[in-house]
Amino acid sequence: MLETKATETVQHGSIFGQITKMDHEQLVVCHDEATGLKALVGIHNTTLGPALGGTRMWPYASEEEAITDVLRLSRGMTFKNALAGLNLGGGKAVIIGNPSLKNEAFLRRFGKFINGLAGRYVTAEDVNMNTSDMEYIAMETRHVTGLPEIKGGGGDPSPVTAYGTYMGMKAAAKKAFGSDSLEGKTIAVQGVGQVGKYLIDYLVKENANILISDIFEDKLQAISKKTGATIVDPNLIYDVDMDIYAPCALGATLNDDTISRLKCAVVAGAANNQLKDEDKHGKELQEKGIVYAPDFLINAGGVINVGAEYLGGYHRETVYAQTEKIYDTCLHILDKSEKEQISAQKAAMEVAKARIRSIGNVKLSF
Ligand code: NAD
C-alpha cells in the first residue's frame, strides 16, 4: 500500500498492527546470550531488490523505542533508494545497547544473523557503527557493504553524501533564485561533522558567504580558520539572515518552533528526517515560499556509494556521476511541487512510490 507516515509509534503489544500500518514485509528479532547481542532488522519493501540500509547501535530506553526506530528508518530507506534510482529495497537494523558492547564475537554473531536472511537484507554502517565493524560482519556474511577501501570497499560515504547535498542545494537555488550559482549567497551550515565539512569545501569554491554552527567549539574553530566561515551560536542559527539553511546535524529541526523564525529562501541539507512532521511542516515551508530540497533525495550519495559497492564493479567516477543526477531529480520534484501545489516532500514521495509501482509491474513477467 505504501501510503503510511513515518511518524507512527509502536503501542505496546501491537507489532503486527504496526508493521501492517507501515506496510513492512518483515521484522526480525535477533538474540544471543553469549555475546549480549539484541538486534532488530526491519525489511520494509523488496520490490526493487534486496533491502539495503545501515545498522544503528543505540542504548534505546525501551524495546518499543527500538522497534519504532527500526520500522521508521527501514521505511525511509525504501523511498530513499527508490528515488536514487537504485535497484534496492528498503531495510535497516538496530542493535540495542551501549556501543562499548561491540567486539569481534558480538559483530560476527550479528553477521551470522544477517547471513540467515539470505540476502533479503544488506547492512552497512550507520550511527555508532563504522567501516571496521563492517569488516567483522563481513567475516560471516557477504550481505554487507561499506567496507574500507583497503578491503576493496567504497570507504567513507560522507564525501559522496556531501556532493549529492551540494547538487540538491544548487538545484533548489536554481528554483529559488533563477541561477544555480551559490556565489555571494549566505549559507548557514548546521553541523560541521563528516558531511558538513565536505559540503563546506564545495561552498568555499563557489565563493559563498558561509555561516557555521556546531556544539563542538574546536571543530568550529578549525573550519573557520581553514575557510573563513563565520561562527554562529547554535541557538541563533534559525534567526540569522541567510539565503540557504543547510541542516547537517540533527533531524526534526524544521518544526513548530523554527519554521516561523527562518528567513531563508532555500532549505537544503544532509540531515535525515529534517521535517518533524512530514505533512504539516512540509506544507508550512511551501506556504512560506521556502524551497525545500527533500532530505531523503539529496542525502542519497552515501547509499549510492554503498549500493554500488554491494552490486559489484565499484567505480568512484560512476558513483559520482549517479550522485550528480540528484540535481535533475531535485529540479523535477521542485517543478512538480510548484505545478501541483503540493509540498516538495509530498512530490518526492509520489515520485518514489511511482517508481516502485512501475518497476514492480515490470517484474511481474520473467
Ligand atoms: P557527524 O556526527 O559526523 O556530524 C554531525 C555534526 O553535528 C557533529 O559535528 C555534531 O557535533 C553536530 N551537532 C550535533 N548537535 C548539534 C546542534 N544542536 N547544533 C549544531 N551542530 C550539532 O554526522 P554526519 O555523518 O556528518 O551526518 C550528518 C547528518 O547527515 C546526520 O543527520 C546523518 O544522519 C545524515 N546523513 C549522513 C550520511 C553520511 O554519509 N555520513 C548519509 C546520509 C545522511
Short mmCIF file of C-alpha atoms and ligand atoms in Angstrom, two decimals:
data_model
loop_
_atom_site.label_atom_id
_atom_site.label_comp_id
_atom_site.label_asym_id
_atom_site.label_seq_id
_atom_site.Cartn_x
_atom_site.Cartn_y
_atom_site.Cartn_z
CA MET A 1 0.00 0.00 0.00
CA LEU A 2 2.97 2.36 0.59
CA GLU A 3 0.54 5.03 1.97
CA THR A 4 1.77 5.44 5.52
CA LYS A 5 3.50 8.06 7.66
CA ALA A 6 6.93 7.80 9.23
CA THR A 7 5.66 9.28 12.47
CA GLU A 8 3.67 6.22 13.59
CA THR A 9 4.69 4.98 17.04
CA VAL A 10 4.51 1.49 18.40
CA GLN A 11 1.87 0.77 21.00
CA HIS A 12 2.85 -1.94 23.44
CA GLY A 13 1.85 -5.35 22.11
CA SER A 14 0.78 -4.19 18.65
CA ILE A 15 3.70 -5.25 16.50
CA PHE A 16 1.56 -6.81 13.77
CA GLY A 17 -0.72 -3.77 13.83
CA GLN A 18 2.28 -1.56 13.34
CA ILE A 19 4.02 -3.48 10.58
CA THR A 20 0.69 -3.74 8.77
CA LYS A 21 0.10 0.01 9.11
CA MET A 22 3.56 0.93 7.86
CA ASP A 23 3.43 -1.87 5.31
CA HIS A 24 6.56 -3.79 6.30
CA GLU A 25 7.35 -7.18 4.89
CA GLN A 26 9.31 -8.47 7.87
CA LEU A 27 10.59 -7.63 11.32
CA VAL A 28 13.34 -9.93 12.59
CA VAL A 29 14.33 -10.23 16.24
CA CYS A 30 17.88 -11.46 16.95
CA HIS A 31 19.19 -12.51 20.35
CA ASP A 32 22.42 -14.10 21.51
CA GLU A 33 23.01 -14.61 25.18
CA ALA A 34 26.73 -15.38 24.94
CA THR A 35 27.63 -12.02 23.37
CA GLY A 36 24.70 -10.00 24.75
CA LEU A 37 23.51 -9.17 21.23
CA LYS A 38 19.97 -7.84 20.90
CA ALA A 39 19.11 -6.64 17.43
CA LEU A 40 16.14 -5.95 15.19
CA VAL A 41 16.09 -5.99 11.42
CA GLY A 42 13.28 -4.21 9.60
CA ILE A 43 12.65 -5.15 5.99
CA HIS A 44 10.15 -2.70 4.60
CA ASN A 45 9.90 -3.37 0.88
CA THR A 46 11.92 -5.52 -1.53
CA THR A 47 10.08 -4.75 -4.77
CA LEU A 48 13.15 -3.10 -6.28
CA GLY A 49 15.73 -5.52 -4.87
CA PRO A 50 17.38 -6.61 -1.61
CA ALA A 51 16.61 -4.26 1.27
CA LEU A 52 19.65 -2.04 1.88
CA GLY A 53 20.11 0.17 4.92
CA GLY A 54 22.67 0.62 7.67
CA THR A 55 22.82 -0.73 11.20
CA ARG A 56 22.44 1.74 14.06
CA MET A 57 23.64 0.90 17.56
CA TRP A 58 21.93 2.85 20.32
CA PRO A 59 21.16 2.38 24.04
CA TYR A 60 17.39 2.60 23.48
CA ALA A 61 15.41 3.31 26.63
CA SER A 62 12.81 0.67 25.74
CA GLU A 63 12.13 -2.11 23.24
CA GLU A 64 9.20 -0.07 21.89
CA GLU A 65 11.56 2.79 21.09
CA ALA A 66 13.90 0.46 19.21
CA ILE A 67 11.03 -1.10 17.26
CA THR A 68 9.66 2.32 16.33
CA ASP A 69 13.09 3.40 15.16
CA VAL A 70 13.80 0.33 13.02
CA LEU A 71 10.35 0.48 11.41
CA ARG A 72 10.59 4.22 10.69
CA LEU A 73 14.17 4.05 9.39
CA SER A 74 13.66 0.96 7.20
CA ARG A 75 10.57 2.53 5.62
CA GLY A 76 12.58 5.67 4.91
CA MET A 77 15.20 3.62 3.08
CA THR A 78 12.60 2.22 0.66
CA PHE A 79 11.83 5.70 -0.64
CA LYS A 80 15.43 6.96 -0.49
CA ASN A 81 16.70 4.00 -2.53
CA ALA A 82 13.81 4.24 -5.00
CA LEU A 83 14.36 7.96 -5.60
CA ALA A 84 18.11 7.44 -6.02
CA GLY A 85 17.35 5.10 -8.93
CA LEU A 86 18.83 2.11 -7.11
CA ASN A 87 17.58 -1.41 -7.71
CA LEU A 88 17.46 -1.92 -3.95
CA GLY A 89 14.64 -2.08 -1.45
CA GLY A 90 14.44 -0.53 1.99
CA GLY A 91 15.67 -2.03 5.25
CA LYS A 92 17.52 -1.09 8.40
CA ALA A 93 18.85 -2.78 11.53
CA VAL A 94 19.16 -1.52 15.08
CA ILE A 95 21.28 -3.05 17.81
CA ILE A 96 20.05 -2.28 21.30
CA GLY A 97 22.84 -1.40 23.72
CA ASN A 98 25.83 0.70 24.51
CA PRO A 99 28.37 0.82 21.64
CA SER A 100 31.06 -0.27 24.14
CA LEU A 101 29.49 -3.77 23.94
CA LYS A 102 30.87 -4.20 20.43
CA ASN A 103 33.69 -6.68 19.91
CA GLU A 104 34.66 -9.24 17.30
CA ALA A 105 32.38 -12.04 18.55
CA PHE A 106 29.43 -9.67 19.02
CA LEU A 107 29.71 -8.28 15.49
CA ARG A 108 30.32 -11.68 13.89
CA ARG A 109 27.26 -13.08 15.68
CA PHE A 110 25.29 -10.19 14.22
CA GLY A 111 26.80 -11.02 10.80
CA LYS A 112 25.53 -14.60 11.16
CA PHE A 113 22.01 -13.34 11.76
CA ILE A 114 22.27 -11.14 8.66
CA ASN A 115 23.54 -14.15 6.70
CA GLY A 116 20.50 -16.13 7.80
CA LEU A 117 18.33 -13.66 5.90
CA ALA A 118 19.93 -14.99 2.71
CA GLY A 119 20.38 -11.60 1.06
CA ARG A 120 16.91 -10.18 1.70
CA TYR A 121 18.67 -7.56 3.85
CA VAL A 122 22.06 -5.96 3.22
CA THR A 123 23.70 -4.00 6.01
CA ALA A 124 26.14 -1.07 6.15
CA GLU A 125 27.28 1.49 8.73
CA ASP A 126 25.02 3.99 10.49
CA VAL A 127 25.17 5.77 13.86
CA ASN A 128 27.83 4.19 16.14
CA MET A 129 28.89 1.67 13.50
CA ASN A 130 31.97 2.12 11.32
CA THR A 131 33.85 0.53 8.44
CA SER A 132 35.93 -1.66 10.82
CA ASP A 133 32.71 -3.09 12.29
CA MET A 134 31.64 -3.97 8.74
CA GLU A 135 34.87 -5.95 8.35
CA TYR A 136 33.89 -8.24 11.25
CA ILE A 137 30.35 -8.61 9.92
CA ALA A 138 31.83 -9.49 6.50
CA MET A 139 33.61 -12.48 8.08
CA GLU A 140 30.18 -14.12 8.46
CA THR A 141 28.17 -12.80 5.53
CA ARG A 142 28.59 -11.30 2.10
CA HIS A 143 25.42 -9.28 2.57
CA VAL A 144 27.31 -6.29 3.94
CA THR A 145 28.68 -3.18 2.27
CA GLY A 146 30.54 -0.03 3.30
CA LEU A 147 33.87 -1.76 3.76
CA PRO A 148 37.15 0.17 3.93
CA GLU A 149 38.89 1.00 0.65
CA ILE A 150 41.86 -1.23 1.51
CA LYS A 151 39.40 -4.15 1.65
CA GLY A 152 38.03 -3.34 -1.79
CA GLY A 153 35.11 -1.29 -0.46
CA GLY A 154 33.98 2.25 -1.24
CA GLY A 155 35.23 3.63 2.08
CA ASP A 156 33.66 6.55 3.95
CA PRO A 157 30.43 7.54 2.15
CA SER A 158 30.37 11.08 3.63
CA PRO A 159 32.19 12.87 0.77
CA VAL A 160 29.69 11.40 -1.71
CA THR A 161 26.79 12.38 0.55
CA ALA A 162 28.18 15.92 0.64
CA TYR A 163 28.42 16.00 -3.16
CA GLY A 164 24.78 14.94 -3.56
CA THR A 165 23.70 17.50 -0.98
CA TYR A 166 25.60 20.16 -2.90
CA MET A 167 23.85 19.09 -6.14
CA GLY A 168 20.45 19.28 -4.42
CA MET A 169 21.31 22.69 -2.97
CA LYS A 170 22.26 24.02 -6.42
CA ALA A 171 19.02 22.71 -7.93
CA ALA A 172 17.00 24.36 -5.15
CA ALA A 173 18.95 27.61 -5.67
CA LYS A 174 18.09 27.49 -9.37
CA LYS A 175 14.43 27.17 -8.47
CA ALA A 176 14.51 29.93 -5.87
CA PHE A 177 16.91 32.45 -7.44
CA GLY A 178 16.82 31.59 -11.16
CA SER A 179 20.50 30.59 -11.14
CA ASP A 180 22.31 27.69 -9.51
CA SER A 181 25.37 29.78 -8.72
CA LEU A 182 25.97 29.99 -4.98
CA GLU A 183 28.41 32.88 -5.32
CA GLY A 184 27.72 35.53 -2.69
CA LYS A 185 24.85 33.55 -1.18
CA THR A 186 24.77 33.42 2.61
CA ILE A 187 24.60 29.74 3.57
CA ALA A 188 24.25 28.55 7.17
CA VAL A 189 25.61 25.04 7.71
CA GLN A 190 24.33 23.50 10.95
CA GLY A 191 26.75 20.74 11.99
CA VAL A 192 30.32 20.63 10.70
CA GLY A 193 30.78 16.86 11.04
CA GLN A 194 31.68 14.37 8.33
CA VAL A 195 29.19 15.61 5.73
CA GLY A 196 29.14 19.28 6.77
CA LYS A 197 32.88 19.73 6.39
CA TYR A 198 32.97 18.30 2.86
CA LEU A 199 29.92 20.34 1.88
CA ILE A 200 31.68 23.49 3.06
CA ASP A 201 34.60 22.73 0.70
CA TYR A 202 32.21 22.97 -2.28
CA LEU A 203 30.68 26.19 -0.93
CA VAL A 204 34.12 27.75 -0.50
CA LYS A 205 34.91 27.02 -4.16
CA GLU A 206 31.73 28.89 -5.13
CA ASN A 207 32.66 31.93 -3.02
CA ALA A 208 29.58 31.64 -0.84
CA ASN A 209 29.34 33.55 2.43
CA ILE A 210 29.40 30.66 4.93
CA LEU A 211 27.97 30.62 8.45
CA ILE A 212 28.64 27.59 10.65
CA SER A 213 27.31 26.22 13.93
CA ASP A 214 28.13 23.13 15.95
CA ILE A 215 28.15 22.08 19.59
CA PHE A 216 31.91 21.47 19.47
CA GLU A 217 33.92 24.68 19.59
CA ASP A 218 37.17 23.03 18.42
CA LYS A 219 35.55 21.79 15.19
CA LEU A 220 34.15 25.27 14.54
CA GLN A 221 37.48 26.97 15.14
CA ALA A 222 39.31 24.57 12.81
CA ILE A 223 36.79 25.04 9.95
CA SER A 224 36.61 28.79 10.45
CA LYS A 225 40.39 29.07 10.34
CA LYS A 226 40.59 26.95 7.19
CA THR A 227 37.70 28.54 5.25
CA GLY A 228 36.99 31.95 6.79
CA ALA A 229 33.45 30.84 7.72
CA THR A 230 31.67 32.88 10.42
CA ILE A 231 30.71 31.04 13.61
CA VAL A 232 27.09 31.36 14.78
CA ASP A 233 25.70 30.36 18.19
CA PRO A 234 23.79 27.03 17.75
CA ASN A 235 20.70 28.58 19.35
CA LEU A 236 20.66 31.52 16.92
CA ILE A 237 21.14 29.64 13.66
CA TYR A 238 17.40 29.78 12.83
CA ASP A 239 17.24 33.57 13.28
CA VAL A 240 20.17 34.78 11.21
CA ASP A 241 19.82 36.49 7.83
CA MET A 242 20.63 33.79 5.30
CA ASP A 243 19.70 32.69 1.80
CA ILE A 244 20.10 28.97 2.43
CA TYR A 245 19.78 26.90 5.59
CA ALA A 246 21.72 23.62 5.39
CA PRO A 247 20.84 21.25 8.27
CA CYS A 248 23.72 18.76 8.54
CA ALA A 249 23.42 17.70 12.18
CA LEU A 250 20.14 16.56 13.70
CA GLY A 251 16.71 15.52 12.49
CA ALA A 252 13.44 17.36 13.16
CA THR A 253 14.94 20.88 13.04
CA LEU A 254 12.06 22.01 10.80
CA ASN A 255 9.30 22.22 13.37
CA ASP A 256 6.68 24.43 15.06
CA ASP A 257 9.37 26.46 16.80
CA THR A 258 11.81 27.03 13.93
CA ILE A 259 9.89 27.43 10.66
CA SER A 260 8.36 30.78 11.67
CA ARG A 261 11.87 32.05 12.51
CA LEU A 262 13.55 31.08 9.22
CA LYS A 263 14.28 33.99 6.88
CA CYS A 264 15.90 31.90 4.13
CA ALA A 265 14.64 31.17 0.60
CA VAL A 266 16.01 27.60 0.49
CA VAL A 267 16.46 24.68 2.88
CA ALA A 268 18.91 22.06 1.60
CA GLY A 269 20.99 19.88 3.88
CA ALA A 270 22.10 16.32 4.59
CA ALA A 271 20.47 15.59 7.95
CA ASN A 272 17.94 12.76 7.95
CA ASN A 273 14.26 13.40 8.77
CA GLN A 274 14.50 17.20 8.87
CA LEU A 275 10.73 17.70 8.94
CA LYS A 276 9.39 16.93 12.41
CA ASP A 277 6.00 16.20 10.83
CA GLU A 278 6.34 15.30 7.15
CA ASP A 279 2.89 16.60 6.14
CA LYS A 280 2.44 19.60 8.42
CA HIS A 281 5.92 21.05 8.26
CA GLY A 282 6.42 20.22 4.58
CA LYS A 283 3.24 22.19 3.85
CA GLU A 284 4.30 25.08 6.10
CA LEU A 285 7.59 25.50 4.21
CA GLN A 286 5.66 25.51 0.93
CA GLU A 287 3.19 28.13 2.23
CA LYS A 288 6.07 30.29 3.41
CA GLY A 289 7.57 30.16 -0.08
CA ILE A 290 10.71 28.38 1.11
CA VAL A 291 12.12 25.99 -1.49
CA TYR A 292 12.80 22.73 0.35
CA ALA A 293 15.12 20.11 -1.19
CA PRO A 294 13.83 16.86 0.38
CA ASP A 295 16.49 15.33 2.64
CA PHE A 296 15.99 11.73 1.58
CA LEU A 297 16.61 12.75 -2.02
CA ILE A 298 19.66 14.96 -1.62
CA ASN A 299 21.50 12.95 1.06
CA ALA A 300 21.38 9.74 -1.03
CA GLY A 301 25.03 9.97 -2.17
CA GLY A 302 26.08 7.72 0.72
CA VAL A 303 23.64 4.96 -0.15
CA ILE A 304 24.51 5.27 -3.84
CA ASN A 305 28.13 4.67 -2.77
CA VAL A 306 27.45 1.61 -0.61
CA GLY A 307 24.84 0.31 -3.08
CA ALA A 308 27.40 0.39 -5.91
CA GLU A 309 29.85 -1.49 -3.71
CA TYR A 310 27.29 -4.21 -2.96
CA LEU A 311 26.03 -4.59 -6.52
CA GLY A 312 29.64 -5.06 -7.70
CA GLY A 313 32.09 -3.34 -10.01
CA TYR A 314 32.58 -0.29 -7.78
CA HIS A 315 33.85 2.75 -9.67
CA ARG A 316 34.14 6.06 -7.90
CA GLU A 317 33.53 8.04 -11.10
CA THR A 318 30.30 6.13 -11.78
CA VAL A 319 29.16 6.73 -8.20
CA TYR A 320 29.77 10.48 -8.53
CA ALA A 321 28.03 10.54 -11.93
CA GLN A 322 24.97 8.82 -10.46
CA THR A 323 25.02 11.15 -7.46
CA GLU A 324 25.15 14.16 -9.79
CA LYS A 325 21.72 13.11 -11.12
CA ILE A 326 20.29 14.32 -7.80
CA TYR A 327 20.41 17.80 -9.39
CA ASP A 328 17.94 16.85 -12.16
CA THR A 329 15.72 14.76 -9.90
CA CYS A 330 15.55 17.62 -7.42
CA LEU A 331 14.58 20.14 -10.10
CA HIS A 332 11.92 17.74 -11.40
CA ILE A 333 10.47 17.33 -7.91
CA LEU A 334 10.51 21.07 -7.21
CA ASP A 335 8.74 21.73 -10.53
CA LYS A 336 6.15 19.08 -9.69
CA SER A 337 5.65 20.64 -6.26
CA GLU A 338 5.06 24.07 -7.83
CA LYS A 339 2.80 22.81 -10.62
CA GLU A 340 0.62 20.63 -8.41
CA GLN A 341 0.74 22.96 -5.40
CA ILE A 342 1.93 20.20 -3.10
CA SER A 343 4.88 20.22 -0.73
CA ALA A 344 8.27 19.15 -2.09
CA GLN A 345 8.25 16.30 0.44
CA LYS A 346 4.94 15.01 -0.94
CA ALA A 347 6.14 15.42 -4.53
CA ALA A 348 9.28 13.42 -3.75
CA MET A 349 7.28 10.66 -2.04
CA GLU A 350 4.95 10.43 -5.04
CA VAL A 351 7.87 10.08 -7.47
CA ALA A 352 9.47 7.37 -5.29
CA LYS A 353 6.20 5.43 -4.95
CA ALA A 354 5.50 5.70 -8.68
CA ARG A 355 8.90 4.14 -9.45
CA ILE A 356 8.30 1.26 -7.04
CA ARG A 357 4.87 0.59 -8.56
CA SER A 358 6.04 0.73 -12.16
CA ILE A 359 9.13 -1.43 -11.62
CA GLY A 360 7.00 -3.81 -9.58
CA ASN A 361 4.85 -4.28 -12.69
CA VAL A 362 7.90 -4.90 -14.87
CA LYS A 363 8.95 -7.66 -12.50
CA LEU A 364 5.63 -9.49 -12.89
CA SER A 365 6.95 -11.16 -16.04
CA PHE A 366 10.10 -13.24 -16.34
P1 NAD B 1 28.54 13.68 12.23
O1 NAD B 1 28.18 13.10 13.54
O2 NAD B 1 29.91 13.48 11.68
O3 NAD B 1 28.27 15.26 12.25
C1 NAD B 1 27.19 15.86 12.88
C2 NAD B 1 27.68 17.16 13.48
O4 NAD B 1 26.56 17.85 14.05
C3 NAD B 1 28.68 16.96 14.61
O5 NAD B 1 29.82 17.77 14.40
C4 NAD B 1 27.92 17.40 15.86
O6 NAD B 1 28.74 17.96 16.86
C5 NAD B 1 26.97 18.42 15.28
N1 NAD B 1 25.82 18.74 16.10
C6 NAD B 1 25.14 17.92 16.94
N2 NAD B 1 24.14 18.60 17.56
C7 NAD B 1 24.18 19.87 17.06
C8 NAD B 1 23.41 21.04 17.29
N3 NAD B 1 22.40 21.06 18.15
N4 NAD B 1 23.73 22.17 16.60
C9 NAD B 1 24.76 22.18 15.73
N5 NAD B 1 25.53 21.09 15.48
C10 NAD B 1 25.25 19.96 16.14
O7 NAD B 1 27.43 13.14 11.21
P2 NAD B 1 27.48 13.15 9.62
O8 NAD B 1 27.92 11.82 9.16
O9 NAD B 1 28.17 14.38 9.16
O10 NAD B 1 25.93 13.25 9.27
C11 NAD B 1 25.23 14.47 9.42
C12 NAD B 1 23.76 14.25 9.13
O11 NAD B 1 23.59 13.74 7.79
C13 NAD B 1 23.09 13.23 10.06
O12 NAD B 1 21.75 13.59 10.25
C14 NAD B 1 23.15 11.95 9.24
O13 NAD B 1 22.14 11.04 9.63
C15 NAD B 1 22.92 12.48 7.85
N6 NAD B 1 23.45 11.62 6.81
C16 NAD B 1 24.78 11.31 6.77
C17 NAD B 1 25.26 10.49 5.76
C18 NAD B 1 26.74 10.16 5.64
O14 NAD B 1 27.17 9.67 4.59
N7 NAD B 1 27.54 10.44 6.67
C19 NAD B 1 24.39 9.98 4.78
C20 NAD B 1 23.04 10.33 4.83
C21 NAD B 1 22.58 11.14 5.85
#
